[in-house]
XYZ file of C-alpha atoms in Angstrom:
438
model
C 0.091 0.149 0.248
C 1.682 3.631 -0.825
C 1.196 6.569 0.895
C -1.860 8.095 0.625
C -4.105 5.525 0.131
C -6.637 5.143 2.425
C -6.045 2.815 4.960
C -8.332 -0.236 5.445
C -9.541 0.856 8.901
C -10.190 4.570 8.273
C -12.787 3.077 5.505
C -14.299 1.254 8.042
C -14.277 4.314 10.843
C -16.082 6.338 8.373
C -18.007 3.302 7.448
C -19.014 2.969 11.374
C -19.880 6.739 12.115
C -21.838 7.570 9.199
C -23.855 4.445 10.232
C -24.023 6.460 13.530
C -24.526 10.040 12.722
C -27.751 8.294 10.083
C -29.322 6.968 12.889
C -29.028 9.428 15.279
C -30.742 12.060 12.383
C -33.675 9.664 12.018
C -33.944 9.096 16.067
C -33.970 13.016 16.303
C -36.546 13.213 13.385
C -39.112 10.512 14.795
C -38.929 12.241 18.394
C -39.877 15.781 17.057
C -42.827 14.293 15.005
C -43.944 11.371 16.906
C -45.600 14.121 19.028
C -44.805 15.453 22.782
C -45.969 13.675 26.084
C -47.760 14.306 28.911
C -46.275 16.950 30.541
C -42.895 18.626 29.466
C -40.760 16.519 32.070
C -42.063 13.241 29.770
C -41.479 14.594 26.826
C -37.713 14.929 27.566
C -38.064 11.544 29.253
C -39.356 10.144 25.793
C -36.489 12.027 24.084
C -33.604 10.134 26.279
C -35.216 6.991 26.077
C -35.225 7.036 22.448
C -31.375 7.579 22.850
C -30.669 4.946 25.488
C -32.817 2.128 22.607
C -30.774 3.235 20.239
C -27.174 3.086 22.142
C -28.526 -0.509 22.888
C -27.834 -1.360 19.535
C -24.943 0.122 18.584
C -24.011 -2.147 21.983
C -25.068 -5.435 20.438
C -23.561 -4.175 17.441
C -19.883 -3.264 18.072
C -20.029 -6.810 20.176
C -21.107 -9.135 17.717
C -17.368 -9.241 16.040
C -19.311 -8.492 12.250
C -15.746 -9.541 10.535
C -15.635 -6.961 8.033
C -15.633 -4.550 11.008
C -13.295 -6.634 12.955
C -10.707 -7.291 10.379
C -10.385 -3.269 9.652
C -10.502 -1.747 13.664
C -9.641 -4.486 15.520
C -11.538 -6.301 18.649
C -9.739 -4.538 21.329
C -10.375 -1.276 19.811
C -14.506 -2.286 19.591
C -14.051 -3.358 23.226
C -13.364 0.194 24.023
C -16.064 1.339 22.515
C -17.932 -1.097 23.659
C -17.124 0.452 27.369
C -17.738 3.704 26.455
C -20.994 3.287 24.950
C -21.575 1.094 28.073
C -21.246 3.759 30.203
C -23.264 6.392 28.194
C -25.849 3.806 27.937
C -25.494 3.969 32.156
C -26.256 7.564 32.513
C -28.669 8.196 29.857
C -31.018 5.034 30.981
C -30.770 6.761 35.027
C -31.934 10.064 33.392
C -34.568 8.322 31.705
C -35.677 6.788 34.221
C -35.464 9.056 36.870
C -36.972 12.024 34.420
C -40.361 9.540 33.808
C -40.735 8.987 37.609
C -40.633 12.646 37.931
C -42.980 13.155 35.334
C -45.903 11.152 36.435
C -44.923 12.654 39.856
C -45.944 15.891 38.891
C -49.174 14.707 36.985
C -50.128 13.254 39.657
C -49.426 15.448 42.141
C -47.536 12.764 44.038
C -44.247 12.066 45.897
C -41.036 10.405 43.495
C -41.205 7.368 45.958
C -45.180 6.741 45.699
C -45.269 7.128 42.093
C -42.093 5.200 42.079
C -44.202 2.254 43.673
C -47.334 3.150 41.691
C -45.271 2.520 37.803
C -43.428 -0.592 39.196
C -46.746 -1.615 39.478
C -46.663 -1.315 35.485
C -45.744 -4.393 33.155
C -44.816 -2.517 31.179
C -42.308 0.364 33.550
C -41.285 -3.270 35.542
C -40.073 -4.468 32.711
C -37.715 -1.181 32.437
C -36.832 -1.382 35.637
C -35.522 -4.334 36.050
C -33.242 -3.302 32.339
C -31.956 -0.377 34.177
C -31.164 -2.136 37.554
C -29.230 -4.906 35.444
C -27.853 -1.945 33.920
C -26.353 -0.569 36.413
C -25.268 -3.821 38.260
C -22.903 -4.543 35.061
C -21.519 -0.857 35.028
C -20.440 -1.439 38.447
C -19.143 -4.634 38.237
C -17.052 -2.813 34.886
C -15.748 -0.231 37.410
C -12.024 -0.542 36.819
C -10.727 -0.928 40.802
C -13.730 -3.788 41.038
C -12.912 -5.593 37.749
C -8.837 -6.240 39.951
C -10.446 -7.567 41.757
C -13.080 -10.004 40.384
C -12.166 -13.642 38.144
C -11.961 -12.998 34.735
C -14.750 -15.525 34.488
C -17.098 -13.840 37.693
C -17.199 -10.919 35.537
C -17.926 -11.938 32.059
C -19.937 -14.613 33.904
C -22.362 -11.203 34.939
C -21.168 -8.642 31.947
C -23.225 -11.515 30.190
C -26.287 -9.827 31.855
C -26.123 -7.091 29.877
C -28.218 -9.499 27.111
C -31.132 -10.332 29.634
C -31.192 -6.228 30.100
C -31.491 -5.641 26.785
C -33.976 -7.909 26.133
C -36.058 -6.381 28.863
C -35.707 -3.048 27.142
C -36.543 -4.994 24.144
C -39.935 -5.648 25.029
C -40.442 -2.427 27.083
C -40.492 -0.762 23.908
C -43.114 -2.909 22.604
C -45.383 -2.603 25.249
C -44.437 1.321 25.307
C -46.768 1.954 22.425
C -45.242 5.810 21.498
C -42.162 3.707 21.030
C -43.064 1.576 17.855
C -45.995 2.168 16.653
C -45.705 6.587 16.159
C -46.010 5.959 12.530
C -45.676 3.438 9.751
C -41.838 4.442 8.979
C -41.444 4.324 12.933
C -42.394 0.572 13.454
C -40.246 -0.071 9.676
C -37.364 1.487 11.621
C -37.375 0.081 15.117
C -38.146 -3.248 14.447
C -35.280 -3.252 10.964
C -32.802 -2.236 13.438
C -33.235 -4.630 16.130
C -33.422 -7.104 13.753
C -30.518 -6.478 12.417
C -28.671 -5.695 15.905
C -30.003 -8.994 16.986
C -29.013 -10.651 13.882
C -25.367 -9.602 13.612
C -24.498 -10.853 17.598
C -26.417 -14.210 16.944
C -24.912 -14.606 13.505
C -21.648 -13.677 14.988
C -21.334 -15.048 18.704
C -23.077 -18.298 17.832
C -24.503 -19.156 14.520
C -20.781 -18.592 12.617
C -18.805 -19.876 15.088
C -20.881 -23.205 15.367
C -20.994 -23.589 11.721
C -17.214 -23.451 11.753
C -16.294 -25.995 13.666
C -19.529 -28.192 12.734
C -17.594 -27.735 9.277
C -13.452 -27.819 9.930
C -13.968 -30.365 13.016
C -10.657 -29.216 14.255
C -8.870 -31.793 16.789
C -5.101 -31.669 18.151
C -2.207 -32.705 15.549
C 0.963 -32.411 17.815
C 2.093 -30.396 20.950
C 5.773 -29.316 21.125
C 7.058 -28.273 24.031
C 9.525 -24.918 22.880
C 11.110 -24.266 26.119
C 10.732 -24.926 30.021
C 7.550 -22.896 29.931
C 6.082 -22.208 26.286
C 4.358 -25.284 23.837
C 2.871 -25.176 20.431
C 0.033 -26.712 19.816
C -1.177 -27.795 16.198
C -4.589 -28.035 15.060
C -5.683 -29.472 11.927
C -9.062 -30.129 10.327
C -11.174 -30.148 7.378
C -10.605 -28.058 4.709
C -8.785 -25.395 6.725
C -7.806 -23.939 2.892
C -11.633 -21.990 3.597
C -11.118 -20.599 6.827
C -10.383 -16.979 6.495
C -7.619 -16.604 8.464
C -4.358 -14.197 7.682
C -1.011 -13.977 9.796
C -0.845 -11.803 12.559
C -4.763 -12.895 14.053
C -5.795 -14.695 17.057
C -8.134 -16.912 17.463
C -9.970 -17.826 21.187
C -9.411 -21.957 21.639
C -11.437 -23.937 23.829
C -9.956 -27.578 24.580
C -13.206 -29.365 26.064
C -11.869 -32.400 26.810
C -8.915 -30.444 28.675
C -10.968 -27.547 30.431
C -14.023 -27.196 30.945
C -16.120 -25.842 28.512
C -16.614 -22.600 29.816
C -12.625 -21.739 30.236
C -10.979 -20.122 27.102
C -7.741 -18.277 25.603
C -7.174 -15.622 23.222
C -4.057 -17.279 21.391
C -2.422 -15.775 17.830
C -1.630 -17.819 15.901
C 2.267 -18.509 15.563
C 2.334 -19.498 12.246
C 0.925 -18.403 9.179
C -2.313 -20.673 7.981
C -0.864 -23.031 5.317
C -4.761 -24.284 4.339
C -3.385 -27.421 6.290
C -3.024 -26.731 9.800
C -3.332 -23.956 12.517
C -0.093 -23.457 14.863
C -0.080 -21.537 18.492
C 2.410 -20.855 21.182
C 1.425 -20.572 24.607
C 3.136 -19.607 28.072
C 1.937 -20.982 31.381
C 0.865 -18.222 32.769
C -2.674 -19.812 34.041
C -4.141 -22.949 34.951
C -5.378 -23.347 31.323
C -2.605 -22.399 29.299
C -0.480 -24.471 31.512
C -1.939 -27.341 30.496
C -1.844 -27.512 26.938
C 1.389 -29.366 26.295
C -0.788 -32.229 28.363
C -3.222 -32.404 25.462
C -3.518 -35.212 23.977
C -3.313 -35.588 20.249
C -7.091 -36.575 18.563
C -8.277 -34.348 21.346
C -11.340 -31.895 19.921
C -10.739 -28.156 19.543
C -12.961 -25.440 20.097
C -11.908 -22.613 18.177
C -13.798 -19.055 17.647
C -11.872 -16.341 15.076
C -9.862 -15.526 13.690
C -10.352 -12.174 14.892
C -7.870 -8.815 14.751
C -6.468 -6.232 12.297
C -3.047 -6.992 13.369
C -2.163 -7.686 9.600
C -0.573 -6.699 6.488
C -3.672 -5.480 5.571
C -2.697 -2.504 7.229
C 0.297 -2.046 5.334
C 2.140 1.329 4.642
C 5.361 1.379 3.611
C 7.604 -1.114 1.930
C 9.831 -1.090 4.754
C 8.547 -3.045 8.049
C 9.980 -3.447 12.277
C 8.194 -5.609 14.146
C 8.417 -4.980 17.913
C 7.775 -8.735 20.362
C 8.132 -8.352 24.130
C 7.817 -12.185 25.325
C 5.519 -14.070 23.954
C 4.569 -11.652 21.867
C 6.995 -13.004 18.864
C 4.276 -15.638 17.952
C 1.631 -13.132 16.107
C 5.166 -11.654 14.278
C 6.887 -14.605 13.460
C 3.262 -15.374 11.989
C 3.660 -11.623 10.018
C 6.870 -12.575 8.474
C 6.174 -15.325 6.662
C 3.288 -13.176 4.749
C 6.790 -9.911 4.255
C 8.127 -10.279 0.900
C 12.204 -9.712 0.800
C 13.702 -6.609 1.764
C 14.037 -4.196 4.149
C 12.398 -5.953 7.897
C 14.205 -5.551 11.008
C 12.948 -7.280 13.994
C 13.138 -6.262 17.815
C 13.205 -9.265 20.367
C 12.988 -8.194 24.281
C 13.468 -11.487 26.440
C 14.987 -11.052 29.665
C 17.484 -13.494 28.910
C 18.653 -15.480 25.664
C 16.944 -18.348 26.616
C 13.334 -17.165 27.454
C 13.775 -16.387 23.353
C 11.043 -18.884 22.533
C 10.980 -19.170 18.369
C 13.680 -17.175 17.947
C 15.513 -19.854 15.492
C 12.734 -19.861 13.071
C 12.718 -16.458 12.806
C 16.092 -16.037 12.017
C 15.516 -18.543 9.859
C 13.060 -16.491 8.029
C 14.782 -13.660 8.392
C 17.522 -14.959 6.576
C 15.075 -15.861 3.628
C 14.087 -11.984 3.397
C 16.694 -9.857 4.045
C 16.252 -9.119 7.378
C 17.812 -8.549 10.660
C 17.384 -9.269 14.055
C 18.642 -7.911 17.503
C 18.476 -9.677 20.270
C 17.292 -7.133 23.201
C 18.206 -8.524 26.268
C 18.732 -7.872 30.298
C 16.329 -7.354 33.510
C 14.838 -3.635 32.956
C 15.120 -3.341 36.069
C 18.852 -3.111 35.669
C 18.824 -0.244 33.137
C 18.029 -2.519 30.023
C 15.852 0.524 28.598
C 15.736 -0.422 24.495
C 12.698 1.631 24.132
C 13.673 5.115 24.628
C 13.766 6.660 21.991
C 16.678 7.479 21.502
C 17.760 3.959 21.882
C 14.893 3.129 19.280
C 16.681 5.029 17.026
C 19.949 4.413 16.963
C 18.345 0.781 16.491
C 16.437 1.751 13.664
C 17.922 4.589 12.139
C 14.766 5.025 9.977
C 12.332 3.810 11.982
C 9.971 7.088 10.893
C 10.003 5.592 6.862
C 8.752 2.307 8.608
C 5.538 0.371 8.900
C 5.791 -0.895 12.469
C 3.765 -3.869 14.306
C 4.001 -3.930 17.962
C 2.987 -7.245 20.395
C 3.885 -7.396 24.438
C 3.229 -6.849 27.454
C 1.053 -3.799 28.341
C 4.278 -2.275 30.166
C 6.521 -3.078 27.246
C 3.777 -2.072 24.513
C 2.784 1.433 26.219
C 6.173 2.023 26.366
C 6.919 1.715 22.582
C 4.184 3.672 21.297
C 5.038 6.588 23.587
C 8.441 6.131 22.512
C 6.678 6.504 18.485
C 4.786 8.957 19.844
C 8.283 11.356 20.110
C 9.934 10.621 16.878
C 7.171 11.689 15.511
C 6.173 8.145 13.304
C 2.984 8.654 12.034
C -0.037 7.283 13.574
C -0.913 5.438 9.585
C 2.240 3.360 9.941
C 2.354 2.172 13.709
C 0.038 -0.955 14.354
C -0.747 -2.438 17.790
C -3.184 -4.740 19.135
C -4.024 -6.666 22.747
C -5.263 -10.167 22.529
C -7.983 -10.633 25.055
C -11.015 -11.344 26.028
C -11.583 -8.356 28.307
């Protein structure tokens, strides 16, 4: 891809923002043409209620794992947007609920607690209250301070309550006739949007993964220890040449015979897909990944994906700098297979040379492509700071002219991205992605 070409991520972001703006305009028009409420307060409450419904629809679309968006924007960025839309939804719902109670209290000349109790006896209002309560619960457990104290499985289980909340709110809107039946166009619009959002979510999260696993029938073909703490798992299956996977992507892996079905891990592909097998390489950091070396050949594998925008689709320059930290070498090593012969540099940061897994494969790939490797060792506490801006430029003097791919621990990734900003490397040439579920 040449300088000046519109990047796929930019196209996807513009498409997404255009979708948002168009739907905001439609909702504003529906609000203005649907008439006022029983008093001014209830009219404003309806305004916030309509926008809360729209935010719920966007929430579903952001986590539907729509392939066209995921491969261009990346699951990590979509997840961040999902988080911020979620907190916006929280305050919009609370404002809507408060104004509804206040509006009816004024209408009936009653206190707000009395009005709240009266509304809780109305099915439509009760469903809305239950949906709001679930959203509040999800928001509380998603705050950073509490999120860090919960196991991922606990947090994820509570977070799934978002979907019953959306279902309750959908029925709430059906019962509130002003939302769906103000006009023929309003009915068509709301039904179309809900069908689109629910359809995308069900297809992306359930139908496609189940179909792919049924069709490809993934199984463990081999388990190869790479070091005392790192293991590679080779996965084979039926017609893997039809699996839309690219080097640099990751999948969410489940090994039902090895762990409980709800335990899943995101692992990057550590080799470019060749149509015959897939390889993942993992470090033993938890009970699930530590037990991978005990997998038996033939074990059934359930895979969701592939996901991610950490691919050569986003290349902008002929030269590339690939920066890896620890087991973050896995997608970098896979990307090397797709890189044509030419100017490529790999910076591989590890504590010691013994920790440099897959380094022989990286050297072999670089030798075939005329690239070079800098193995950066030594503990940071002892003064080894290769990713300071001056040190980084000393290693790669023309860094501003290269695409830079970064994958490693969060602290290292943040340090590298900060150095790239200091060195004025254009944002369009910087590619980094978190490979995680949350």
